[in-house]
Coordinates of C-alpha atoms and ligand atoms in Angstrom, one line a residue:
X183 CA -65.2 -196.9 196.4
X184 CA -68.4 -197.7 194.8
X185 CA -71.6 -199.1 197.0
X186 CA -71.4 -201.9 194.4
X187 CA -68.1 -202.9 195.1
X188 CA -68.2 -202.3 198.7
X189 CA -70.9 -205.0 198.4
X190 CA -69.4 -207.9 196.4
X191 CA -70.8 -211.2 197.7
X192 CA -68.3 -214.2 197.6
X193 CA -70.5 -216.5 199.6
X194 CA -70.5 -219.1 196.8
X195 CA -66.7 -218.8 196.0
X196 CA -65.8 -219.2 199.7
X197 CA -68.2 -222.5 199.6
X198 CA -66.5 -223.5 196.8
X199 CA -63.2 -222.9 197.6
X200 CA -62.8 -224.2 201.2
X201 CA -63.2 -227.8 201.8
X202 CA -66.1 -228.0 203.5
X203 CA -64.2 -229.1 207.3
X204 CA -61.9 -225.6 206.6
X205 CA -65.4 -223.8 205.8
X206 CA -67.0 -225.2 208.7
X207 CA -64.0 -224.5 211.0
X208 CA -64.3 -221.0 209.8
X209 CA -67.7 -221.0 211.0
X210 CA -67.3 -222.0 214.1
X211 CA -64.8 -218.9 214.2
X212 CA -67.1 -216.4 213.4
X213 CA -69.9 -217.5 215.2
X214 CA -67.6 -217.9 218.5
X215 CA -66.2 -214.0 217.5
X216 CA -70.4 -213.1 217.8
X217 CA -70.5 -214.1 220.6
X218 CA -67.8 -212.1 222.1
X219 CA -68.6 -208.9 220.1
X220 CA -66.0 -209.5 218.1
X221 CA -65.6 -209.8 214.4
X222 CA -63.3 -211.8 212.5
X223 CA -62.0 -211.1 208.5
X224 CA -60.3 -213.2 205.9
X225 CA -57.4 -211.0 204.9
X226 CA -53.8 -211.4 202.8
X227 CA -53.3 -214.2 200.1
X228 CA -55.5 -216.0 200.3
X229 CA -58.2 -213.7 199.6
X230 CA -56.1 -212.6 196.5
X231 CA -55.8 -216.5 195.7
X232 CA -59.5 -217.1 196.3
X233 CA -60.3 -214.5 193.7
X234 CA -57.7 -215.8 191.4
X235 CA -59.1 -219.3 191.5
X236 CA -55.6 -220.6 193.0
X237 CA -55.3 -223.0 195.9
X238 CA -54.4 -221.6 199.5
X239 CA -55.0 -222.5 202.3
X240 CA -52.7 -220.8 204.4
X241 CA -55.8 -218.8 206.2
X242 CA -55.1 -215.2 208.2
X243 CA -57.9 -214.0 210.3
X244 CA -57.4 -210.3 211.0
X245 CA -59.6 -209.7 213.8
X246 CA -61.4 -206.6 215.1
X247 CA -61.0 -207.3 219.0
X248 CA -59.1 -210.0 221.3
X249 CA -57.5 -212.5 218.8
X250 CA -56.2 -214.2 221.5
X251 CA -59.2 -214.2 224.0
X252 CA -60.3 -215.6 220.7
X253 CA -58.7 -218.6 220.3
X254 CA -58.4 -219.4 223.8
X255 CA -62.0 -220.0 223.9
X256 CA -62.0 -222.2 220.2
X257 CA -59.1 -224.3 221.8
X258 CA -61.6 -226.0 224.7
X259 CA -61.1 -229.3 223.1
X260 CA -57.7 -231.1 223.6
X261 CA -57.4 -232.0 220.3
X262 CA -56.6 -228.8 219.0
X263 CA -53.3 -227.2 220.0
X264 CA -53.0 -223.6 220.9
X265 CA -50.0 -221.4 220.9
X266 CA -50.3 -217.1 221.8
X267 CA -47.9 -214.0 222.4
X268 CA -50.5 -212.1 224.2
X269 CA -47.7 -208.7 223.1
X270 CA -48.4 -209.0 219.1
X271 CA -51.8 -209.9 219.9
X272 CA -51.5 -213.7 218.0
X273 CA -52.6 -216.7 218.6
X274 CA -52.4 -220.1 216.1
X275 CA -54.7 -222.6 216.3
X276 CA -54.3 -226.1 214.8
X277 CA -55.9 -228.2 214.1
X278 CA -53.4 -231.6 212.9
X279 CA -51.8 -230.5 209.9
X280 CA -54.0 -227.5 209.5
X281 CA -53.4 -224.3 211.3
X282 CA -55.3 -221.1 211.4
X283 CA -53.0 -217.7 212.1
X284 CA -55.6 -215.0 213.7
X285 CA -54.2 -211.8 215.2
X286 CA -55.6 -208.8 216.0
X287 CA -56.3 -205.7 213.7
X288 CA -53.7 -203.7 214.1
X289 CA -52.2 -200.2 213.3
X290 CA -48.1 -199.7 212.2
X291 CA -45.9 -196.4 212.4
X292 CA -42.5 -196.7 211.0
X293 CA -39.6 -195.2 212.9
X294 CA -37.1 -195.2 210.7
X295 CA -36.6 -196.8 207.3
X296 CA -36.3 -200.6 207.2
X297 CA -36.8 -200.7 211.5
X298 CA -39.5 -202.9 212.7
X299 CA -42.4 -200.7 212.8
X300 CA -44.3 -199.6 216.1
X301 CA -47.5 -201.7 216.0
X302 CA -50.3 -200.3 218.1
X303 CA -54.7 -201.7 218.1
X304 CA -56.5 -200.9 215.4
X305 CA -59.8 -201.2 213.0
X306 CA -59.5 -203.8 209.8
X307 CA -59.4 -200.3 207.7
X308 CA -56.0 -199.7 209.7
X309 CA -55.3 -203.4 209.2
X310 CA -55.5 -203.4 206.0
X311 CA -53.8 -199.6 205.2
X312 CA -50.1 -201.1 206.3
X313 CA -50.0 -203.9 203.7
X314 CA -47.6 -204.5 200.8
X315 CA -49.6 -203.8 197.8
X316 CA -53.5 -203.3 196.7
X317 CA -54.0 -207.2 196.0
X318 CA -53.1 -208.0 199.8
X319 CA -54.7 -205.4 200.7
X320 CA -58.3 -206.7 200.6
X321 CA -60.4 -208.8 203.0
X322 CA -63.8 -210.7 203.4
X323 CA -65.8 -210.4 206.5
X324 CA -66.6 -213.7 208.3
X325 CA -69.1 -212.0 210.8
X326 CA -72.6 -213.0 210.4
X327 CA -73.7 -209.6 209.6
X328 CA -72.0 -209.1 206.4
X329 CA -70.6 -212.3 206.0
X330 CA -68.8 -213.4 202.5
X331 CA -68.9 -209.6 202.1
X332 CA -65.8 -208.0 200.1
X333 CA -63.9 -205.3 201.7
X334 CA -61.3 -203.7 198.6
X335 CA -60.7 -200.1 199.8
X336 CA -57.6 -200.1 197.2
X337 CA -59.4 -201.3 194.5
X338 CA -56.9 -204.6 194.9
X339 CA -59.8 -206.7 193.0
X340 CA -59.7 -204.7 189.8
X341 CA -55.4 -204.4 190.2
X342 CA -55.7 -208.5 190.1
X343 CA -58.1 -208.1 187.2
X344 CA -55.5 -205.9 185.4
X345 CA -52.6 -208.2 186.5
X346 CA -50.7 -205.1 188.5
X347 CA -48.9 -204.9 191.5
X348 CA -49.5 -201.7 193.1
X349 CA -48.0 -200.6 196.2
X350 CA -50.7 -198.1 198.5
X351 CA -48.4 -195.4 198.9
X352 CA -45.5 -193.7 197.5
X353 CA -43.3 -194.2 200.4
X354 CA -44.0 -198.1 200.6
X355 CA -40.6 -198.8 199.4
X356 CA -39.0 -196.8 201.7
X357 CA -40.8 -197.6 205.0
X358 CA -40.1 -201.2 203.9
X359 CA -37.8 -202.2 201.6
X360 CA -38.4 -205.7 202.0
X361 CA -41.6 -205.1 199.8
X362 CA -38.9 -205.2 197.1
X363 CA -38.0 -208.6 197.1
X364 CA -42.2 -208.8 197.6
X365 CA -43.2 -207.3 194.5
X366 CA -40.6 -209.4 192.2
X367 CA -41.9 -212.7 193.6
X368 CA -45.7 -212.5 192.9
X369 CA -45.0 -210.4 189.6
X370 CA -42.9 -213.8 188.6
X371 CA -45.2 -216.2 190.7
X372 CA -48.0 -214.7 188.9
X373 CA -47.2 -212.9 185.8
X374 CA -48.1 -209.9 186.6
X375 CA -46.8 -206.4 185.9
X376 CA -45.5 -203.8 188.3
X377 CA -47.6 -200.8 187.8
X378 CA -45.8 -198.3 186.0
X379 CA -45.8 -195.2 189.2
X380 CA -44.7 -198.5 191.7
X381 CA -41.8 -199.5 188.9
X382 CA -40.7 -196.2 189.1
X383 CA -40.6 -196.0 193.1
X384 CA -38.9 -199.2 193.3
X385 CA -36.1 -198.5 190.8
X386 CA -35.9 -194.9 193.0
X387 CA -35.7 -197.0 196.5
X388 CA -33.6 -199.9 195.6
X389 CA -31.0 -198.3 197.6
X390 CA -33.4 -198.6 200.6
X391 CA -32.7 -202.4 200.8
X392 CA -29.3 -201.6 203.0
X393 CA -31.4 -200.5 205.3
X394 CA -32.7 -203.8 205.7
X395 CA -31.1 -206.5 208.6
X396 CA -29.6 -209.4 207.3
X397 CA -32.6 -211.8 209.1
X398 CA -35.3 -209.9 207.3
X399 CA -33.6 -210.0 204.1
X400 CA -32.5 -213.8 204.5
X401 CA -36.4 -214.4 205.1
X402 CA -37.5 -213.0 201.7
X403 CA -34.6 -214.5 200.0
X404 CA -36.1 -217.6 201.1
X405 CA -39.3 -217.2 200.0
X406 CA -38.1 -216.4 196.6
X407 CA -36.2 -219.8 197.0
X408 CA -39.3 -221.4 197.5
X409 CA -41.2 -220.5 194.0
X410 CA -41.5 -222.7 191.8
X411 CA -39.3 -220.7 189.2
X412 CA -37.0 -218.4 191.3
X413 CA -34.9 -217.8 188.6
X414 CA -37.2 -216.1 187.1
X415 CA -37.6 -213.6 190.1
X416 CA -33.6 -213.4 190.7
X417 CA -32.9 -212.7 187.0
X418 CA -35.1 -209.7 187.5
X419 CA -34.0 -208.7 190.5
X420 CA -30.7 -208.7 188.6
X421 CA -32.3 -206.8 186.4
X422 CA -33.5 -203.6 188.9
X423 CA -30.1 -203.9 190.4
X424 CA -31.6 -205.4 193.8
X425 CA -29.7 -208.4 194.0
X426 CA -26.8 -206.4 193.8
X427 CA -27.8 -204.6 197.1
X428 CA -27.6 -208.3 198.7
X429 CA -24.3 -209.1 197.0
X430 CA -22.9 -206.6 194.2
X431 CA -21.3 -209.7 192.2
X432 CA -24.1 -211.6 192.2
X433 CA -25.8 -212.1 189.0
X434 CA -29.5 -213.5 188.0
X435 CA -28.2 -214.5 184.0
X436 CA -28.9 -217.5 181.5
X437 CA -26.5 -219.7 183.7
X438 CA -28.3 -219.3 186.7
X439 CA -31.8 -220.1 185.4
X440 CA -30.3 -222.9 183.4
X441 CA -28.8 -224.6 186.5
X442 CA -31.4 -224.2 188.3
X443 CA -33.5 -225.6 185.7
X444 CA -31.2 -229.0 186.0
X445 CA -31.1 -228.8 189.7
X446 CA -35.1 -229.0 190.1
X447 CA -34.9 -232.0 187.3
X448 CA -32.1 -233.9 189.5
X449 CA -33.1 -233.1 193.4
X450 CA -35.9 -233.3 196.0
X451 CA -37.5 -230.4 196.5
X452 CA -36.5 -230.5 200.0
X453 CA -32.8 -229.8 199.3
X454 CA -33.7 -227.0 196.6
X455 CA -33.5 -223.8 198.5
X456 CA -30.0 -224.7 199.8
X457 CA -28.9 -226.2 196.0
X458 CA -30.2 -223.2 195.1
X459 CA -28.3 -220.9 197.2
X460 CA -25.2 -222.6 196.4
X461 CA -25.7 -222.0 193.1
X462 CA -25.8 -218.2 193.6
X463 CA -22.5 -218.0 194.9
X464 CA -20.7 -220.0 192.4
X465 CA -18.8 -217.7 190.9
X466 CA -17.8 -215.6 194.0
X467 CA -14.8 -215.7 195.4
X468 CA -14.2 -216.5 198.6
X469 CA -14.1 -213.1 200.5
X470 CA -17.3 -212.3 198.4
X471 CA -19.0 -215.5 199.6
X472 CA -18.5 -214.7 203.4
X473 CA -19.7 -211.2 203.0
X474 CA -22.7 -213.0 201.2
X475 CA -23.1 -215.1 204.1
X476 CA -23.0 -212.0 206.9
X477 CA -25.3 -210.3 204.7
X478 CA -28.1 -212.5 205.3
X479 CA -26.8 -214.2 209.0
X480 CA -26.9 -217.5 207.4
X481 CA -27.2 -220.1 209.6
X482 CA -23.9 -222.0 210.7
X483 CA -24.9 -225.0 209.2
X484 CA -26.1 -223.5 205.8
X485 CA -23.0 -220.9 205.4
X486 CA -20.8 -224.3 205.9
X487 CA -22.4 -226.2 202.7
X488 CA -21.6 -222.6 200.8
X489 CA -17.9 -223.0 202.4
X490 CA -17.9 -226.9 201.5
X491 CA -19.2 -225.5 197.9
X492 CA -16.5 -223.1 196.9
X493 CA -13.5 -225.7 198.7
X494 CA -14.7 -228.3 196.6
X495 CA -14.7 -226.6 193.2
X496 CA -11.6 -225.7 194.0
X497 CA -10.4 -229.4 194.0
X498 CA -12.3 -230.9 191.1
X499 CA -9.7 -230.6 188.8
X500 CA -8.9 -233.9 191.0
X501 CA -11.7 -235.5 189.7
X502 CA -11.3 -234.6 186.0
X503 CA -9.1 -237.2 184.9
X504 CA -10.2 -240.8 183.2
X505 CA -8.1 -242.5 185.0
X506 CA -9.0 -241.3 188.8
X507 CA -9.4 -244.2 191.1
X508 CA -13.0 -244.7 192.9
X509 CA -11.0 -245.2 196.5
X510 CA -9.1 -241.7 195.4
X511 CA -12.7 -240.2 194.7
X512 CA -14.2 -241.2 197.8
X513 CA -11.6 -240.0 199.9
X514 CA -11.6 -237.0 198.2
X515 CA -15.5 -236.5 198.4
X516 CA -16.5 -238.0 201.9
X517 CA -15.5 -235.1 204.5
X518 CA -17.8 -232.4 202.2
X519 CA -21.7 -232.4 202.8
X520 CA -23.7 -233.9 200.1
X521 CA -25.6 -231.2 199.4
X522 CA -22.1 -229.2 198.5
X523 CA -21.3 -232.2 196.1
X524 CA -24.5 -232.3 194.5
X525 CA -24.4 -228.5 193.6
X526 CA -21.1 -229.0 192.3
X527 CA -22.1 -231.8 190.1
X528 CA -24.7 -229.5 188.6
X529 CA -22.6 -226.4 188.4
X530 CA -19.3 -227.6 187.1
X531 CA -18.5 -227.6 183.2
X532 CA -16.5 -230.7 183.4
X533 CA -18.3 -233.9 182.2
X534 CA -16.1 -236.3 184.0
X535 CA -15.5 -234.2 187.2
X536 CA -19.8 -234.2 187.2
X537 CA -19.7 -238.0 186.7
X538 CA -17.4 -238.8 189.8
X539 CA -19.4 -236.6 191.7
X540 CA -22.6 -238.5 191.2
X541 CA -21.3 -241.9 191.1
X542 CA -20.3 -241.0 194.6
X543 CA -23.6 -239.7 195.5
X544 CA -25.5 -242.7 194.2
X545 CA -22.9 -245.1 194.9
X546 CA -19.5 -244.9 196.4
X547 CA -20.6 -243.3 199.8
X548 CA -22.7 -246.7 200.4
X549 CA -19.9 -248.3 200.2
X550 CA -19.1 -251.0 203.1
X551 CA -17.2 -253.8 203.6
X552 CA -18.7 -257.2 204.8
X553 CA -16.2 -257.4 208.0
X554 CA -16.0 -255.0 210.6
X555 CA -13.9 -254.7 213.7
X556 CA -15.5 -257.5 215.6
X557 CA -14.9 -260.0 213.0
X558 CA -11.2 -259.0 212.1
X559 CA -10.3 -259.4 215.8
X560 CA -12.1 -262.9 215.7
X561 CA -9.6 -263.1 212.8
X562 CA -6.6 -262.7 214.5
X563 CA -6.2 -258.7 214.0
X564 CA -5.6 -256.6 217.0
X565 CA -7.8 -254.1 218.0
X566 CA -5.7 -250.5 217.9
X567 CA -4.2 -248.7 214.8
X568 CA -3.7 -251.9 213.5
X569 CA -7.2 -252.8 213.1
X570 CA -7.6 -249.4 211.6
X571 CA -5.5 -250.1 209.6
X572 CA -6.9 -253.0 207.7
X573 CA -10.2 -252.2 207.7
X574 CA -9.7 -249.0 205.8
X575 CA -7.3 -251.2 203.4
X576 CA -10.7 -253.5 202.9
X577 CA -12.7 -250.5 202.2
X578 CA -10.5 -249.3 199.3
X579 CA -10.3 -252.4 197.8
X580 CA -14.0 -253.0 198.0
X581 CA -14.4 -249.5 196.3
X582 CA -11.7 -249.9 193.6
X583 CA -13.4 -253.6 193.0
X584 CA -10.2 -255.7 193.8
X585 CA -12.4 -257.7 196.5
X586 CA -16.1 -258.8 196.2
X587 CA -17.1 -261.4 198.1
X588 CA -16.9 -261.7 202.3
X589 CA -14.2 -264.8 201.5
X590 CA -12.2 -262.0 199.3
X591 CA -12.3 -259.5 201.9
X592 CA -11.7 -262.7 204.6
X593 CA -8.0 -263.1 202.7
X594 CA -7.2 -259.6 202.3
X595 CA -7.2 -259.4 205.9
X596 CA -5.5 -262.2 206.6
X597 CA -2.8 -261.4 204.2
X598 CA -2.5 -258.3 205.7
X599 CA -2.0 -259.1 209.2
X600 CA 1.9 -258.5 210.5
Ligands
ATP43 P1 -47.7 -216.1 199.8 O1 -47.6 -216.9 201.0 O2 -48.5 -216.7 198.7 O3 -46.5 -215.5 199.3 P2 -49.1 -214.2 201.5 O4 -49.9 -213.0 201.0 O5 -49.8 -215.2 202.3 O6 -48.6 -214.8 200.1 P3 -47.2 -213.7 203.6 O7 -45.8 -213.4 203.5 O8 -47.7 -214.8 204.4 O9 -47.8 -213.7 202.2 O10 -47.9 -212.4 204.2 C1 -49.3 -212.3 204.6 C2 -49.8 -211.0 204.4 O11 -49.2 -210.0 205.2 C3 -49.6 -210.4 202.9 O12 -50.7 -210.8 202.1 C4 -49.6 -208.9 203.1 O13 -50.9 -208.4 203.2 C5 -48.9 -208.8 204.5 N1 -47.5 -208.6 204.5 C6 -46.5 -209.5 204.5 N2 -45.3 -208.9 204.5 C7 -45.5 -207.6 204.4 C8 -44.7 -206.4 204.3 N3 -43.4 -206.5 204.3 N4 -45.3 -205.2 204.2 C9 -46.6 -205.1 204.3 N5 -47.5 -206.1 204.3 C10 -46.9 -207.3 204.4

């Protein structure tokens, strides 16, 4: 490490980076961690984002000393909310919609491949020595001696320069094979480059990721799901045969990035990651989909909308004829979850069997009828199977348009009654 590097000033950048309140906050941080003896760094992303010129404001403190003495004596006022685990040595503080993450520096032994690691104190330099690759490896001290001063021990700065992703040593990959799935997303997010000696040790430790649990993997899949482009990263993971370690028939190809293409066109972003998902197990079969779903210990709810996915594509031949009745598509469509329909209106080939899925996404499933069960029992109908009866009689003939108005509905009833 040069004494010029070691040096770097980014005083200016962080002013002009940080809205002023987040800069000010900050501050207040440092000077509070003077006080105690303590002394408080800027480390991970956003460091790497600062220097990139990109927006993040998702700030880690790493700090040398008592993060959570810390941030139990920034949280004095009420208004800012303060959670700890005094055993990892956290605390958040926020602040409304804006949180800071401070925890203290920290060492990591690894006991076995893929396990949680051992986490004991530590200095920044220790800190900073157990991170995924040299551009998250770098941080800027917020203490006032120092301050806005650049700490790069693994010349992350120049790697970001370069565009590479460089992992800091060769058994990265192996210790944590999550860092994988890591190195795909930012050489996507970004359009980097792995560097040539990492490439190698990931293609070498791809088989690592079975060593990986199901939560940890499920938690980078997600992330990836969360780019703007994850196709892009999944198609390469296809590529180094890692997404094959999460599924072996899953594939990253032109049809994937195409669909999800249309999906982020069509959907809220909201619904994306599980649209997404859905979409990744099209093509399995069924026994393949539930081995997906143990993999990564989806959730009940999300490993049901993959269920609801496959069942329905299995039906939509239903749905592909010209003549298919709206009442026959609704009660067809109405037991699956929405988000199952929606993923098989952008997967399936059929042009009609897509159209009758959106017309009951956007219409059919608002479908209600003017009287309800109150008013057909003013009518004269008797409350019991009877009752349901009619009213599901009104509701198909609402949908297939042979009643329109209340009086319409109003006779249908009537004529209906035994
Ligand atoms: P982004 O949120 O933009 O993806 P980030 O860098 O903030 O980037 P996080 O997943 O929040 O990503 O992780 C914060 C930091 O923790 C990273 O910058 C990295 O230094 C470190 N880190 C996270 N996961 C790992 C890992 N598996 N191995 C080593 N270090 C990691």
């Amino acid at each position: 490490m040069t004494e010029d590097r070691a040096k770097m000033n980014l005083a200016l950048q962080l002013e002009q980076y940080l809205p002023p309140w987040i800069l000010e906050l900050v501050r207040g941080v440092s000077e509070e961690a003077d006080r105690l003896g303590q002394r408080v760094y800027l480390v991970g992303g956003v460091v790497r984002d600062l220097l990139l010129g990109q927006a993040n404001f998702d700030l880690d403190l790493v700090i040398e000393g008592d993060a959570v003495r810390l941030a139990q004596q920034l949280a004095r006022s009420p208004q800012i909310k303060l959670v700890t685990h005094p055993r990892f040595g956290t605390a958040k503080l926020g602040y409304g919609d804006f949180s800071l993450d401070m925890a203290s520096a920290r060492q990591e032994t690894y006991a076995s491949p893929g396990a949680l690691p051992k986490v004991f104190p530590g200095t920044l330099s220790d800190d900073l020595s157990r991170r995924d690759f040299t551009m998250n490896a770098m941080s800027i001290c917020l203490a006032s001696k120092d301050y806005a001063i650049l700490i790069d021990p693994y010349d992350g700065k120049s790697d970001l320069e370069r565009g590479l992703i460089r992992v800091l040593h060769s058994r990265s990959f192996i210790d944590d094979a999550t860092r994988i799935l890591r190195a795909v997303r930012y050489e996507q997010r970004l359009g980097f480059s792995l560097e040539p000696g990492t490439a190698e040790l990931l293609v070498r430790d791809v088989p690592m990721l079975r060593t990986i649990s199901p939560d940890r993997m499920r938690h980078e899949l997600e992330l990836i799901l969360r780019e703007r482009h994850p196709e892009r990263a999944i198609e390469r993971l296809g590529e180094l045969g890692a997404l094959q370690q999460i599924n072996p028939q899953l594939k990253g190809n032109g049809w994937i990035a195409e669909r999800f293409d249309r999906t982020r066109k069509l959907n809220k972003a909201r619904q994306l990651p599980s649209l997404y998902l859905c979409l990744l197990v099209y093509h399995l079969s069924k026994e393949e989909s539930e081995n997906f779903i143990q993999r990564l210990n989806l959730p009940k709810n999300t490993a049901q909308v993959l269920r609801d996915t496959l069942r329905l594509k299995g039906e939509l031949c239903l749905l592909d004829r010209p003549s298919v009745k709206r009442s026959a598509v609704y009660s067809l469509l109405h037991g699956y979850n929405p988000v199952a329909i929606q993923a098989n209106a952008v997967a399936s080939e059929s042009p009609l069997a897509c159209s009758n899925l959106e017309l009951f996404l956007t219409r059919l499933r608002y479908v209600k009828t003017a009287l309800d069960g109150e008013k057909l029992i003013s009518l004269g109908i008797s409350a019991g199977p009877e009752l349901g009866r009619v009213l599901q009689e009104l509701h198909r003939a609402k949908l297939d348009g042979e009643v329109k108005t209340r009086a319409d509905e109003e006779r249908l009833a009537l004529s209906l009654k035994p």
